[in-house]
mmCIF file of C-alpha atoms in Angstrom:
data_model
loop_
_atom_site.group_PDB
_atom_site.id
_atom_site.type_symbol
_atom_site.label_atom_id
_atom_site.label_comp_id
_atom_site.label_asym_id
_atom_site.label_seq_id
_atom_site.Cartn_x
_atom_site.Cartn_y
_atom_site.Cartn_z
ATOM 1 C CA MET R 82 141.062 -50.381 -63.636
ATOM 2 C CA ASN R 83 141.702 -53.728 -63.521
ATOM 3 C CA GLU R 84 145.537 -55.195 -62.406
ATOM 4 C CA ALA R 85 147.215 -57.461 -65.146
ATOM 5 C CA VAL R 86 148.864 -60.379 -62.819
ATOM 6 C CA VAL R 87 149.268 -61.487 -67.103
ATOM 7 C CA GLN R 88 150.133 -59.651 -69.836
ATOM 8 C CA VAL R 89 150.494 -61.095 -73.091
ATOM 9 C CA ARG R 90 151.504 -59.134 -76.087
ATOM 10 C CA GLY R 91 152.263 -59.551 -80.009
ATOM 11 C CA LEU R 92 153.090 -63.571 -78.863
ATOM 12 C CA ARG R 93 154.327 -65.925 -81.666
ATOM 13 C CA THR R 94 154.725 -69.657 -81.208
ATOM 14 C CA GLN R 95 155.989 -71.972 -83.935
ATOM 15 C CA PHE R 96 157.331 -75.512 -83.409
ATOM 16 C CA GLY R 97 159.246 -76.588 -87.092
ATOM 17 C CA SER R 98 157.141 -74.521 -89.475
ATOM 18 C CA HIS R 99 153.870 -74.690 -87.710
ATOM 19 C CA VAL R 100 152.925 -71.614 -86.044
ATOM 20 C CA VAL R 101 150.772 -71.904 -83.693
ATOM 21 C CA HIS R 102 150.205 -68.338 -82.382
ATOM 22 C CA ASP R 103 150.997 -65.292 -84.456
ATOM 23 C CA GLY R 104 149.869 -61.751 -82.886
ATOM 24 C CA LEU R 105 148.405 -62.948 -79.663
ATOM 25 C CA ASP R 106 147.272 -60.373 -76.681
ATOM 26 C CA LEU R 107 145.564 -61.264 -73.649
ATOM 27 C CA ASP R 108 144.862 -60.616 -69.725
ATOM 28 C CA LEU R 109 144.841 -62.148 -66.618
ATOM 29 C CA ASN R 110 143.054 -59.263 -64.253
ATOM 30 C CA ARG R 111 144.013 -59.872 -60.208
ATOM 31 C CA GLY R 112 141.120 -62.165 -58.510
ATOM 32 C CA GLU R 113 139.031 -62.906 -61.806
ATOM 33 C CA ILE R 114 138.975 -66.658 -62.815
ATOM 34 C CA LEU R 115 139.865 -65.888 -67.106
ATOM 35 C CA GLY R 116 138.319 -69.780 -69.163
ATOM 36 C CA VAL R 117 140.467 -70.514 -72.234
ATOM 37 C CA VAL R 118 138.401 -71.955 -74.513
ATOM 38 C CA GLY R 119 139.179 -72.839 -78.396
ATOM 39 C CA GLY R 120 139.181 -75.513 -80.936
ATOM 40 C CA SER R 121 140.901 -78.787 -81.421
ATOM 41 C CA GLY R 122 144.298 -77.939 -81.961
ATOM 42 C CA THR R 123 144.012 -73.529 -81.208
ATOM 43 C CA GLY R 124 147.248 -73.902 -78.542
ATOM 44 C CA LYS R 125 145.609 -73.623 -75.490
ATOM 45 C CA SER R 126 147.571 -75.953 -72.870
ATOM 46 C CA VAL R 127 150.898 -74.484 -75.459
ATOM 47 C CA LEU R 128 150.210 -71.018 -74.844
ATOM 48 C CA LEU R 129 149.716 -71.200 -71.072
ATOM 49 C CA ARG R 130 153.380 -73.699 -70.811
ATOM 50 C CA ALA R 131 154.774 -70.577 -72.555
ATOM 51 C CA ILE R 132 153.488 -68.554 -69.849
ATOM 52 C CA VAL R 133 155.029 -70.279 -68.123
ATOM 53 C CA GLY R 134 158.179 -70.222 -69.354
ATOM 54 C CA LEU R 135 157.965 -74.786 -70.242
ATOM 55 C CA ASP R 136 157.641 -73.509 -74.198
ATOM 56 C CA ALA R 137 159.975 -71.210 -76.445
ATOM 57 C CA VAL R 138 158.512 -68.015 -78.214
ATOM 58 C CA ARG R 139 159.880 -66.875 -81.278
ATOM 59 C CA ALA R 140 157.926 -63.016 -80.529
ATOM 60 C CA GLY R 141 156.146 -60.868 -78.570
ATOM 61 C CA THR R 142 156.089 -60.682 -74.882
ATOM 62 C CA ILE R 143 154.630 -62.357 -71.076
ATOM 63 C CA ASP R 144 154.682 -60.118 -67.777
ATOM 64 C CA VAL R 145 153.787 -62.587 -65.074
ATOM 65 C CA LEU R 146 153.462 -59.992 -62.016
ATOM 66 C CA GLY R 147 155.505 -57.314 -63.303
ATOM 67 C CA ASN R 148 158.260 -60.013 -64.396
ATOM 68 C CA ARG R 149 159.009 -60.286 -67.995
ATOM 69 C CA ILE R 150 159.391 -64.508 -68.914
ATOM 70 C CA GLY R 151 162.016 -65.498 -70.483
ATOM 71 C CA THR R 152 164.491 -62.211 -68.844
ATOM 72 C CA LEU R 153 165.130 -63.987 -65.639
ATOM 73 C CA SER R 154 167.630 -66.578 -64.265
ATOM 74 C CA GLY R 155 168.534 -67.880 -61.618
ATOM 75 C CA PRO R 156 166.944 -67.018 -58.376
ATOM 76 C CA ASP R 157 164.953 -64.496 -59.196
ATOM 77 C CA ARG R 158 163.600 -67.027 -61.525
ATOM 78 C CA ARG R 159 162.616 -69.732 -59.013
ATOM 79 C CA ALA R 160 161.168 -67.066 -56.806
ATOM 80 C CA LEU R 161 158.607 -65.564 -59.758
ATOM 81 C CA GLU R 162 157.945 -69.296 -60.001
ATOM 82 C CA GLN R 163 156.933 -69.734 -56.458
ATOM 83 C CA ARG R 164 154.134 -67.093 -57.255
ATOM 84 C CA TRP R 165 152.619 -69.948 -59.241
ATOM 85 C CA GLY R 166 151.208 -72.926 -59.608
ATOM 86 C CA VAL R 167 150.744 -75.131 -62.412
ATOM 87 C CA MET R 168 147.825 -78.227 -62.497
ATOM 88 C CA PHE R 169 148.517 -80.108 -66.051
ATOM 89 C CA GLN R 170 146.107 -82.722 -67.310
ATOM 90 C CA ASP R 171 145.161 -85.910 -65.320
ATOM 91 C CA GLY R 172 147.730 -83.979 -62.209
ATOM 92 C CA ALA R 173 151.243 -85.531 -63.384
ATOM 93 C CA LEU R 174 152.337 -86.655 -60.443
ATOM 94 C CA PHE R 175 155.213 -88.371 -59.482
ATOM 95 C CA SER R 176 153.686 -92.519 -59.928
ATOM 96 C CA SER R 177 156.498 -92.920 -57.205
ATOM 97 C CA LEU R 178 155.661 -90.700 -54.728
ATOM 98 C CA THR R 179 152.523 -90.543 -51.828
ATOM 99 C CA VAL R 180 150.484 -88.142 -52.749
ATOM 100 C CA ARG R 181 152.149 -86.587 -49.617
ATOM 101 C CA GLU R 182 155.712 -86.467 -50.938
ATOM 102 C CA ASN R 183 154.710 -84.922 -54.635
ATOM 103 C CA VAL R 184 152.688 -82.258 -52.156
ATOM 104 C CA GLU R 185 155.777 -81.887 -50.322
ATOM 105 C CA VAL R 186 158.232 -81.323 -53.872
ATOM 106 C CA PRO R 187 157.485 -77.910 -54.303
ATOM 107 C CA LEU R 188 157.833 -77.340 -50.817
ATOM 108 C CA ARG R 189 160.839 -79.211 -50.419
ATOM 109 C CA ALA R 190 162.846 -76.074 -52.217
ATOM 110 C CA VAL R 191 161.879 -73.191 -49.368
ATOM 111 C CA PRO R 192 164.961 -73.046 -47.240
ATOM 112 C CA GLY R 193 164.422 -73.301 -44.070
ATOM 113 C CA LEU R 194 161.368 -75.208 -43.395
ATOM 114 C CA THR R 195 161.945 -78.576 -41.690
ATOM 115 C CA ASN R 196 160.309 -82.313 -42.606
ATOM 116 C CA ALA R 197 157.765 -81.579 -39.804
ATOM 117 C CA GLN R 198 157.053 -78.524 -41.672
ATOM 118 C CA CYS R 199 156.836 -79.772 -45.127
ATOM 119 C CA ARG R 200 154.816 -82.990 -43.857
ATOM 120 C CA GLY R 201 152.612 -80.671 -42.216
ATOM 121 C CA LEU R 202 152.300 -78.213 -44.814
ATOM 122 C CA ALA R 203 151.879 -81.075 -47.925
ATOM 123 C CA GLU R 204 148.767 -82.057 -45.624
ATOM 124 C CA LEU R 205 147.059 -79.028 -44.835
ATOM 125 C CA LYS R 206 147.042 -79.039 -49.028
ATOM 126 C CA ILE R 207 145.536 -81.781 -49.452
ATOM 127 C CA GLY R 208 142.895 -81.423 -47.332
ATOM 128 C CA MET R 209 142.478 -78.041 -49.267
ATOM 129 C CA ALA R 210 141.997 -79.479 -52.208
ATOM 130 C CA GLY R 211 139.261 -82.050 -50.768
ATOM 131 C CA LEU R 212 141.263 -85.203 -50.904
ATOM 132 C CA PRO R 213 140.285 -87.517 -47.565
ATOM 133 C CA TRP R 214 143.139 -87.822 -45.006
ATOM 134 C CA LYS R 215 143.800 -91.782 -45.926
ATOM 135 C CA ALA R 216 145.196 -89.807 -49.724
ATOM 136 C CA ASN R 217 148.099 -88.259 -48.012
ATOM 137 C CA ASP R 218 149.437 -91.778 -48.032
ATOM 138 C CA ASP R 219 148.543 -93.170 -51.197
ATOM 139 C CA MET R 220 150.232 -93.775 -54.428
ATOM 140 C CA PRO R 221 148.876 -92.098 -57.389
ATOM 141 C CA ALA R 222 148.738 -95.929 -59.401
ATOM 142 C CA ASP R 223 146.050 -96.156 -57.114
ATOM 143 C CA LEU R 224 144.375 -93.543 -56.865
ATOM 144 C CA SER R 225 140.558 -92.426 -59.391
ATOM 145 C CA GLY R 226 141.043 -89.583 -62.292
ATOM 146 C CA GLY R 227 139.081 -87.190 -59.613
ATOM 147 C CA MET R 228 141.100 -87.530 -57.282
ATOM 148 C CA ARG R 229 144.741 -87.592 -58.922
ATOM 149 C CA LYS R 230 143.178 -84.322 -60.639
ATOM 150 C CA ARG R 231 142.912 -82.829 -57.239
ATOM 151 C CA ALA R 232 146.306 -84.171 -55.335
ATOM 152 C CA GLY R 233 147.622 -82.265 -58.306
ATOM 153 C CA LEU R 234 146.021 -79.164 -57.107
ATOM 154 C CA ALA R 235 146.990 -80.025 -53.913
ATOM 155 C CA ARG R 236 150.698 -79.683 -55.194
ATOM 156 C CA ALA R 237 149.680 -76.471 -57.754
ATOM 157 C CA LEU R 238 148.740 -74.906 -54.160
ATOM 158 C CA ALA R 239 151.505 -76.047 -52.004
ATOM 159 C CA LEU R 240 153.813 -73.009 -52.286
ATOM 160 C CA ASP R 241 150.468 -70.311 -51.478
ATOM 161 C CA PRO R 242 150.568 -69.001 -55.266
ATOM 162 C CA GLU R 243 149.083 -65.811 -56.407
ATOM 163 C CA ILE R 244 148.012 -67.506 -59.888
ATOM 164 C CA LEU R 245 146.966 -70.362 -60.486
ATOM 165 C CA PHE R 246 146.869 -72.393 -63.433
ATOM 166 C CA LEU R 247 145.226 -74.849 -64.705
ATOM 167 C CA ASP R 248 144.990 -76.775 -67.718
ATOM 168 C CA GLU R 249 141.548 -79.103 -68.639
ATOM 169 C CA PRO R 250 140.669 -79.828 -64.328
ATOM 170 C CA THR R 251 136.864 -80.898 -65.357
ATOM 171 C CA ALA R 252 138.525 -83.394 -68.643
ATOM 172 C CA GLY R 253 136.971 -87.081 -68.381
ATOM 173 C CA LEU R 254 135.391 -86.483 -65.003
ATOM 174 C CA ASP R 255 131.762 -87.579 -64.714
ATOM 175 C CA PRO R 256 129.031 -84.821 -63.480
ATOM 176 C CA ILE R 257 128.677 -84.612 -60.446
ATOM 177 C CA GLY R 258 132.749 -85.070 -60.219
ATOM 178 C CA ALA R 259 133.214 -82.471 -62.488
ATOM 179 C CA SER R 260 129.833 -80.091 -60.567
ATOM 180 C CA ALA R 261 132.799 -80.113 -57.044
ATOM 181 C CA PHE R 262 135.681 -79.461 -58.864
ATOM 182 C CA ASP R 263 134.473 -76.418 -60.186
ATOM 183 C CA ARG R 264 132.381 -75.552 -56.610
ATOM 184 C CA LEU R 265 136.362 -75.562 -55.312
ATOM 185 C CA ILE R 266 137.631 -73.674 -57.634
ATOM 186 C CA VAL R 267 135.457 -70.327 -56.919
ATOM 187 C CA THR R 268 135.868 -71.419 -53.250
ATOM 188 C CA LEU R 269 139.896 -71.625 -53.821
ATOM 189 C CA ARG R 270 139.739 -68.279 -55.605
ATOM 190 C CA ASN R 271 137.614 -66.556 -53.296
ATOM 191 C CA ALA R 272 139.343 -67.743 -49.632
ATOM 192 C CA LEU R 273 142.610 -67.285 -50.554
ATOM 193 C CA ASN R 274 142.299 -63.943 -53.909
ATOM 194 C CA LEU R 275 143.741 -66.338 -56.643
ATOM 195 C CA SER R 276 144.495 -65.154 -59.968
ATOM 196 C CA VAL R 277 143.036 -68.010 -62.292
ATOM 197 C CA PHE R 278 144.067 -69.201 -65.868
ATOM 198 C CA LEU R 279 142.119 -71.656 -67.208
ATOM 199 C CA VAL R 280 142.191 -73.779 -70.262
ATOM 200 C CA THR R 281 138.664 -75.857 -70.363
ATOM 201 C CA HIS R 282 136.548 -77.424 -73.000
ATOM 202 C CA ASP R 283 133.818 -77.498 -70.364
ATOM 203 C CA LEU R 284 130.384 -75.463 -71.101
ATOM 204 C CA ASP R 285 129.909 -76.269 -67.647
ATOM 205 C CA THR R 286 133.017 -75.292 -65.968
ATOM 206 C CA LEU R 287 132.490 -71.649 -67.893
ATOM 207 C CA HIS R 288 128.960 -71.213 -66.718
ATOM 208 C CA ALA R 289 130.299 -72.006 -63.185
ATOM 209 C CA CYS R 290 133.646 -71.347 -62.306
ATOM 210 C CA CYS R 291 134.560 -67.603 -65.264
ATOM 211 C CA ASP R 292 134.456 -64.396 -64.995
ATOM 212 C CA ARG R 293 135.550 -63.512 -68.664
ATOM 213 C CA VAL R 294 135.571 -66.456 -71.389
ATOM 214 C CA ALA R 295 139.169 -65.613 -74.042
ATOM 215 C CA VAL R 296 138.760 -67.636 -77.921
ATOM 216 C CA LEU R 297 141.344 -69.185 -79.009
ATOM 217 C CA ALA R 298 140.930 -69.552 -82.865
ATOM 218 C CA GLU R 299 142.259 -67.584 -86.301
ATOM 219 C CA ARG R 300 146.459 -68.263 -84.436
ATOM 220 C CA ARG R 301 145.504 -65.105 -81.966
ATOM 221 C CA VAL R 302 142.648 -64.754 -79.066
ATOM 222 C CA LEU R 303 139.460 -63.455 -81.360
ATOM 223 C CA THR R 304 137.510 -62.700 -78.837
ATOM 224 C CA THR R 305 137.284 -61.867 -74.670
ATOM 225 C CA GLY R 306 133.875 -61.288 -72.726
ATOM 226 C CA THR R 307 131.339 -62.582 -69.760
ATOM 227 C CA MET R 308 129.501 -65.648 -71.311
ATOM 228 C CA ALA R 309 126.566 -63.240 -71.214
ATOM 229 C CA GLN R 310 129.290 -61.568 -74.139
ATOM 230 C CA MET R 311 130.022 -64.194 -75.896
ATOM 231 C CA LEU R 312 125.998 -65.058 -77.169
ATOM 232 C CA ASP R 313 126.696 -61.867 -79.436
ATOM 233 C CA VAL R 314 130.092 -62.370 -80.750
ATOM 234 C CA ASP R 315 129.321 -62.541 -84.792
ATOM 235 C CA ASP R 316 132.039 -65.941 -85.404
ATOM 236 C CA PRO R 317 130.496 -69.302 -86.878
ATOM 237 C CA TRP R 318 132.689 -71.666 -83.847
ATOM 238 C CA VAL R 319 131.370 -68.875 -81.795
ATOM 239 C CA HIS R 320 127.980 -68.893 -81.943
ATOM 240 C CA GLU R 321 128.073 -72.705 -82.868
ATOM 241 C CA TYR R 322 129.712 -73.039 -79.400
ATOM 242 C CA PHE R 323 127.353 -70.928 -77.484
ATOM 243 C CA HIS R 324 124.634 -71.557 -78.903
ATOM 244 C CA GLY R 325 124.426 -75.385 -79.586
ATOM 245 C CA PRO R 326 122.213 -77.941 -78.318
ATOM 246 C CA ARG R 327 125.212 -78.204 -74.809
ATOM 247 C CA ALA R 328 125.326 -74.516 -75.041
ATOM 248 C CA ARG R 329 121.237 -74.799 -74.146
ATOM 249 C CA ALA R 330 121.358 -77.480 -71.575
ATOM 250 C CA VAL R 331 123.737 -76.188 -70.030
ATOM 251 C CA THR R 332 122.130 -72.506 -69.444
ATOM 252 C CA GLY R 333 118.762 -73.470 -70.158
ATOM 253 C CA LYS R 334 117.452 -70.878 -72.919
ATOM 254 C CA ASP R 335 116.363 -71.897 -75.941
#
């Protein structure tokens, strides 16, 4: 039986009068890479932010690693946050800090770590994210888009998380760079036994990385399943997305 490390039930998110999700249910299972897709405005990033507690919810429950989001505070909340890592779009780096200093930020909050230990761990994570040694001392403005994403990934990995949340990790990358990032995600999942919640619109990423796909539509999760199962879903948007010209180019099927 699959163990759900994230369990969302009856979620409702709303901004003013605009309802984003209503009655949304979703599980992320331990050790899997779950791709979350949907049309523009379906609330993929909002769902990610709600799960990690950055956006308030109007109704429903979110449990992460057995803890109810919204009920924890103080040390308990901080302890849970150390068990996940988040990579936002374009890395979301602090522009005034070097790459190493950016990755050191979450490490500085760990009691007992010396400056030398923080530096060494940050450099290790930067290497794991596939950046060259010289990138340690680079400023974010000096990096390409792909390198900023890898720096953001290194920071997300800083505390050896159990769950990795990735928001559009390959958006804006050229095909070669995106393919390399896809391979890196799978390698890290396998090596570190991560569970990965991956918001994307990239069919190549879905095909290369994801064990399951969740489709957001009509304010909820319309369907979940493998890429092969998506081909049999009787919904106009899902059919066009997974059978359209770009999907055929990825799978090689007519």
